[in-house]
Short mmCIF file of C-alpha atoms and ligand atoms in Angstrom, two decimals:
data_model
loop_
_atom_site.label_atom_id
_atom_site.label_comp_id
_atom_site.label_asym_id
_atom_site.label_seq_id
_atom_site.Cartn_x
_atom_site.Cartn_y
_atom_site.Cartn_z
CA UNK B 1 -9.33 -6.83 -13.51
CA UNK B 2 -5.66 -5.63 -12.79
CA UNK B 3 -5.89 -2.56 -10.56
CA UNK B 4 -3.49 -0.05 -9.21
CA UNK B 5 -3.96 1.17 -5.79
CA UNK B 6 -2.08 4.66 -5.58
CA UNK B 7 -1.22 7.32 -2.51
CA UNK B 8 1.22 7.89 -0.09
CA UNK B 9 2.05 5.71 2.55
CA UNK B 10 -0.97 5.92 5.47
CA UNK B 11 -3.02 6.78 2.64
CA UNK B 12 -5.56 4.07 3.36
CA UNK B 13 -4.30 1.57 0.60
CA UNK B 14 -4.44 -1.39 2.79
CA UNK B 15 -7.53 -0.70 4.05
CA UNK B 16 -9.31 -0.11 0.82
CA UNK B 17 -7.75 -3.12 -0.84
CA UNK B 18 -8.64 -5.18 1.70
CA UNK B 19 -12.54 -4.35 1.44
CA UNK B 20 -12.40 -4.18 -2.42
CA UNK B 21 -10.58 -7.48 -2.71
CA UNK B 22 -13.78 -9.12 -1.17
CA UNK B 23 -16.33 -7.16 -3.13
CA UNK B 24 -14.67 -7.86 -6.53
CA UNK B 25 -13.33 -10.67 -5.77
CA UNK B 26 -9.50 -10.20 -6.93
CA UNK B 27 -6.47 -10.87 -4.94
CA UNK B 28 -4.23 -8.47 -3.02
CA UNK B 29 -1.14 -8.20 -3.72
CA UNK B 30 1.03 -6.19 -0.83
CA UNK B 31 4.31 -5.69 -1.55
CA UNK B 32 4.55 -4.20 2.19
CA UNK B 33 3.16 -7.50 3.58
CA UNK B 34 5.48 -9.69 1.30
CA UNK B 35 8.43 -8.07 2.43
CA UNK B 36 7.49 -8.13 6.47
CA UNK B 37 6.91 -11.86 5.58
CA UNK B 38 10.05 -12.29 4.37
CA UNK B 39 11.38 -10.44 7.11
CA UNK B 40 9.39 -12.58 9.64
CA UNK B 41 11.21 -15.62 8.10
CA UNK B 42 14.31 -14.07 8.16
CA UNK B 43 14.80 -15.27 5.10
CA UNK B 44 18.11 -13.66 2.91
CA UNK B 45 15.59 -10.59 1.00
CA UNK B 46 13.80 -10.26 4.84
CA UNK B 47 17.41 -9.67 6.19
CA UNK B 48 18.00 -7.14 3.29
CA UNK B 49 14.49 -5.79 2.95
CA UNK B 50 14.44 -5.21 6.72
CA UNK B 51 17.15 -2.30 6.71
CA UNK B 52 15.60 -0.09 3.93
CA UNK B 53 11.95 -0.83 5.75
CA UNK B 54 13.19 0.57 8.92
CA UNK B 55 14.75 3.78 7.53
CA UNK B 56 11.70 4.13 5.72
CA UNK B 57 13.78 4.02 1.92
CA UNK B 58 12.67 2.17 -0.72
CA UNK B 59 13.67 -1.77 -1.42
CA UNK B 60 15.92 -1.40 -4.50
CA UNK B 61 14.20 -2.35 -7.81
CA UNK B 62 15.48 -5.75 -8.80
CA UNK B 63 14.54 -7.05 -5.23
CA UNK B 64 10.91 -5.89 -5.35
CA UNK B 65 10.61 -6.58 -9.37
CA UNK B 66 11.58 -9.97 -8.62
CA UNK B 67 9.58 -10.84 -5.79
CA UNK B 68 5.99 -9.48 -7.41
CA UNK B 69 6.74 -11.09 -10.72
CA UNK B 70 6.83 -14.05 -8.39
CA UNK B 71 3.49 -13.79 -6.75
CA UNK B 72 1.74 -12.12 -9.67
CA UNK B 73 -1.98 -13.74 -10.40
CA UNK B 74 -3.92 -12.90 -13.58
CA UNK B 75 -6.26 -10.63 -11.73
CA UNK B 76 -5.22 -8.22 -8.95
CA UNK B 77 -5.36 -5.30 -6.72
CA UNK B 78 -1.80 -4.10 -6.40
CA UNK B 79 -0.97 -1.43 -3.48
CA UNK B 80 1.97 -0.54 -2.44
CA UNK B 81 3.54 -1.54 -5.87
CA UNK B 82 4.56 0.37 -8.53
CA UNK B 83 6.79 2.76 -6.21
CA UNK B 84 9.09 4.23 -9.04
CA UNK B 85 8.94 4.41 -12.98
CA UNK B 86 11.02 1.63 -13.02
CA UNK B 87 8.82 -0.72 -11.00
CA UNK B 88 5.96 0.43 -13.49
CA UNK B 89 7.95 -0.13 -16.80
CA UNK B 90 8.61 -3.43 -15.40
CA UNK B 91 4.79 -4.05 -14.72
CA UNK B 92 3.67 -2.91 -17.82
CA UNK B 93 5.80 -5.70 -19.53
CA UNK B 94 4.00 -8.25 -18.01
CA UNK B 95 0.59 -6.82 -17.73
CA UNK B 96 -1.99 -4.30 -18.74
CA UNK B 97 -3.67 -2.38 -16.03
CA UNK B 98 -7.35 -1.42 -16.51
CA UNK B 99 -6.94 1.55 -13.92
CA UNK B 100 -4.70 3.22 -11.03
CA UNK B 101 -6.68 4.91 -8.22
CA UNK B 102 -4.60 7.24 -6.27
CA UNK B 103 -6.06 8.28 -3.04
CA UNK B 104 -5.12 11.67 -2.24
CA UNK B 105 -4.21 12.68 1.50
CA UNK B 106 -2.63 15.56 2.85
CA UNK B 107 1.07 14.97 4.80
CA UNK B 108 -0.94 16.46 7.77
CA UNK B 109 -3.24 13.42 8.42
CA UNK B 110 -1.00 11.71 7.40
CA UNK B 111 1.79 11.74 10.19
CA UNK B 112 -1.21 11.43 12.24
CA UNK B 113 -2.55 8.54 11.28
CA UNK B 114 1.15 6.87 11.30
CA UNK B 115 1.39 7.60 15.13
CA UNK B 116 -2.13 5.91 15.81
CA UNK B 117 -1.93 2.71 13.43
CA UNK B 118 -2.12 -0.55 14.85
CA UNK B 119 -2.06 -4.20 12.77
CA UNK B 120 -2.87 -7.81 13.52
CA UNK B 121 -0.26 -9.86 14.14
CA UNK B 122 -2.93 -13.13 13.06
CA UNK B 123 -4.66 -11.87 10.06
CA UNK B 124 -3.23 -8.47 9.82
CA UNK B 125 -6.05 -6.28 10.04
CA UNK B 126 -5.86 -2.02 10.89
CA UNK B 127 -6.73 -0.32 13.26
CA UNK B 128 -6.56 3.31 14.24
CA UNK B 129 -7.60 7.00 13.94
CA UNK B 130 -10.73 5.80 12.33
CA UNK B 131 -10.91 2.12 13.39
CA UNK B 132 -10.24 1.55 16.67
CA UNK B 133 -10.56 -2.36 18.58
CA UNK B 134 -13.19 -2.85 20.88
CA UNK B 135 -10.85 -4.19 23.58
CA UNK B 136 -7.22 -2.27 23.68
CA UNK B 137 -4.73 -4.05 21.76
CA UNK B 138 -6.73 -7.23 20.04
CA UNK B 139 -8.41 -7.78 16.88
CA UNK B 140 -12.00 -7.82 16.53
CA UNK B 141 -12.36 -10.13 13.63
CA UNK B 142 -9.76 -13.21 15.06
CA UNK B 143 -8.70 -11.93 18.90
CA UNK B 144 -4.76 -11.64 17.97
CA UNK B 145 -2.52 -9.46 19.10
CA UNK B 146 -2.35 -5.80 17.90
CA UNK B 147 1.38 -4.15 17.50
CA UNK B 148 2.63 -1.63 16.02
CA UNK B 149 5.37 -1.41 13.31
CA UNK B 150 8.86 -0.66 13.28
CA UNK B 151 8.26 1.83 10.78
CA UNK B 152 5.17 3.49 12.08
CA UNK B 153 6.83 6.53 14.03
CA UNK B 154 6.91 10.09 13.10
CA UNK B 155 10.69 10.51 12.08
CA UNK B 156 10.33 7.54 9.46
CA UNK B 157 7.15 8.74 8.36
CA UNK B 158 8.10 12.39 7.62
CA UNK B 159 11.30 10.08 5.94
CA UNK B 160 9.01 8.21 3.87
CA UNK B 161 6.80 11.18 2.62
CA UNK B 162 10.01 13.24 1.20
CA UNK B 163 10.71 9.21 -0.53
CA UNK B 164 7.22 9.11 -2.03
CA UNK B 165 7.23 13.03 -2.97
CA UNK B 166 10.52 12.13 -4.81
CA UNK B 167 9.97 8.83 -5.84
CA UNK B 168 6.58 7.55 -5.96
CA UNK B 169 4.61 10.89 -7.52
CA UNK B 170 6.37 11.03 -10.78
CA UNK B 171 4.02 7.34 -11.33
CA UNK B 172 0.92 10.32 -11.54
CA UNK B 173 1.84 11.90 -14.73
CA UNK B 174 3.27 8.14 -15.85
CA UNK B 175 -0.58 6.89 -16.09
CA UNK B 176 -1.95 10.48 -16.34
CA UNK B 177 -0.27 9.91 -19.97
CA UNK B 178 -1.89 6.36 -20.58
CA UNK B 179 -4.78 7.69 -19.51
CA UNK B 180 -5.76 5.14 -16.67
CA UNK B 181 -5.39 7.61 -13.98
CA UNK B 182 -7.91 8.22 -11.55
CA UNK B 183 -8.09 10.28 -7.99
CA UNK B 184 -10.69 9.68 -5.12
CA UNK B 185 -10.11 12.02 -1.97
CA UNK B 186 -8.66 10.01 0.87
CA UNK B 187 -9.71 12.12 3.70
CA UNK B 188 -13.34 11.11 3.76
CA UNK B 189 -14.92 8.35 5.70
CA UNK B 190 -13.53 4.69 4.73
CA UNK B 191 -16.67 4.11 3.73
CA UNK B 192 -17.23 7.01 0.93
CA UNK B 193 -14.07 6.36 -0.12
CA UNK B 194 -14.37 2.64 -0.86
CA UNK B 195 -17.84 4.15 -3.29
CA UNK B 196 -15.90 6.71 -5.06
CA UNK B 197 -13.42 3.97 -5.82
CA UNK B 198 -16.18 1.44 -6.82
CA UNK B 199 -17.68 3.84 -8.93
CA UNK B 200 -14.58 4.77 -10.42
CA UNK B 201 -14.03 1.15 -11.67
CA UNK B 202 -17.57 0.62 -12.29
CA UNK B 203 -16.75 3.12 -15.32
CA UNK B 204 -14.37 1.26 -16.94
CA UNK B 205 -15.54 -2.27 -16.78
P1 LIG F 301 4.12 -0.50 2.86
O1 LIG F 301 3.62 -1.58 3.75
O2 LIG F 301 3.54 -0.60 1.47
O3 LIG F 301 3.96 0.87 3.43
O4 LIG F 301 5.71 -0.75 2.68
C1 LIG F 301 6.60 -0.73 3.79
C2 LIG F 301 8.04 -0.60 3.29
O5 LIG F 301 8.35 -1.72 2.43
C3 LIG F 301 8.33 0.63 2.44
O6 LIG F 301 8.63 1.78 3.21
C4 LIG F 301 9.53 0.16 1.62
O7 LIG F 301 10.73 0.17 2.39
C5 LIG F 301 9.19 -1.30 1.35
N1 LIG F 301 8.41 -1.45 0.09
C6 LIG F 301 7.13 -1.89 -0.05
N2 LIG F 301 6.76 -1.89 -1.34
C7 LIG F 301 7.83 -1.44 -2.04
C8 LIG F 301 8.08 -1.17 -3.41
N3 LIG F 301 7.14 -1.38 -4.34
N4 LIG F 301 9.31 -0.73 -3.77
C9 LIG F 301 10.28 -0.53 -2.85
N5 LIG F 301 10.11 -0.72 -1.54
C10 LIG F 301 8.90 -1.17 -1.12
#
């Protein structure tokens, strides 16, 4: 299956893909993590990725077109990527998705969310308004250290809202169009959320 995870950034995308990756039994594909890999390496696209990450702008196209054609399996849960209708038109040349879920938040909980979000530094798990770790600042699944990231403050969030809002929602009425365009309300507990989205793709297969 080749699936789309859609929403704005905070959204829950990571969270979800991360569960569903395991049920289904696909691979997730990140294009946040690849970058802050990259980035961790210091490597010459994590020197260049790294400015456009912390203002909380896009990566430009051919940069982040290259990089997922590069880690691109045959099956796949994609979030974070498509962010533009370039990105898609390039995806669509190389594959045929079966289905993009968008999960639908309001910018409210959003900037919320943003403030309390903590990650893994080992195995990159998240943590906050709804998760939080049973001892302050490690992981519950491997004991690493929890931090926060450079772009999770409220100034680069509000930032990468009016990016999405410009960018990222014209992708709606993109696959609205081919008809592969679903919603699941991204406000409800992780939990009911991961169903909806299950049952979503349950009607396709
Ligand atoms: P994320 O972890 O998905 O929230 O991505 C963090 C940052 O990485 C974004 O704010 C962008 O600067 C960059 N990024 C990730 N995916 C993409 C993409 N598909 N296109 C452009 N920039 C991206």
């Amino acid at each position: 299956m080749k699936l789309v995870l859609l929403g704005k950034p905070m959204s829950g995308k990571g969270t979800q893909a991360r569960m569903l990756t395991k049920e289904l039994n696909l691979s997730h594909i990140s294009t946040g993590d690849l970058l802050r890999e990259e980035v961790k390496k210091n490597s010459g696209l994590g020197k260049e990725a790294k400015e456009y990450m912390n203002k909380g702008v896009l990566v430009p196209d051919e940069l982040i077109i290259r990089m997922l054609e590069k880690n691109l399996p045959e099956d796949y849960i994609l979030d974070g990527f498509p962010r533009t209708i370039k990105q898609a038109e390039a995806l669509d040349k190389v594959s045929k998705l079966d289905l993009v879920i968008d999960i639908d938040c309001s910018d409210k909980i959003i900037v919320k969310r943003t403030v309390m979000r903590q990650m893994c530094r080992k195995c990159g798990a998240i943590y906050g308004l709804d998760i939080k770790p049973v001892t302050e600042d490690q992981c519950d699944s491997c004991d690493g250290e929890l931090y926060k990231r450079d772009d999770d403050n409220e100034e680069t969030i509000k930032k990468r809202l009016e990016v999405y809002n410009n960018q990222t929602a014209p992708l709606i009425n993109y696959y609205k169009d081919k008809g592969i365009y679903v919603e699941v309300n991204g406000e409800e507990p992780i939990a009911n959320i991961k169903k909806n989205i299950l049952s979503k793709i349950e009607s396709v297969k």
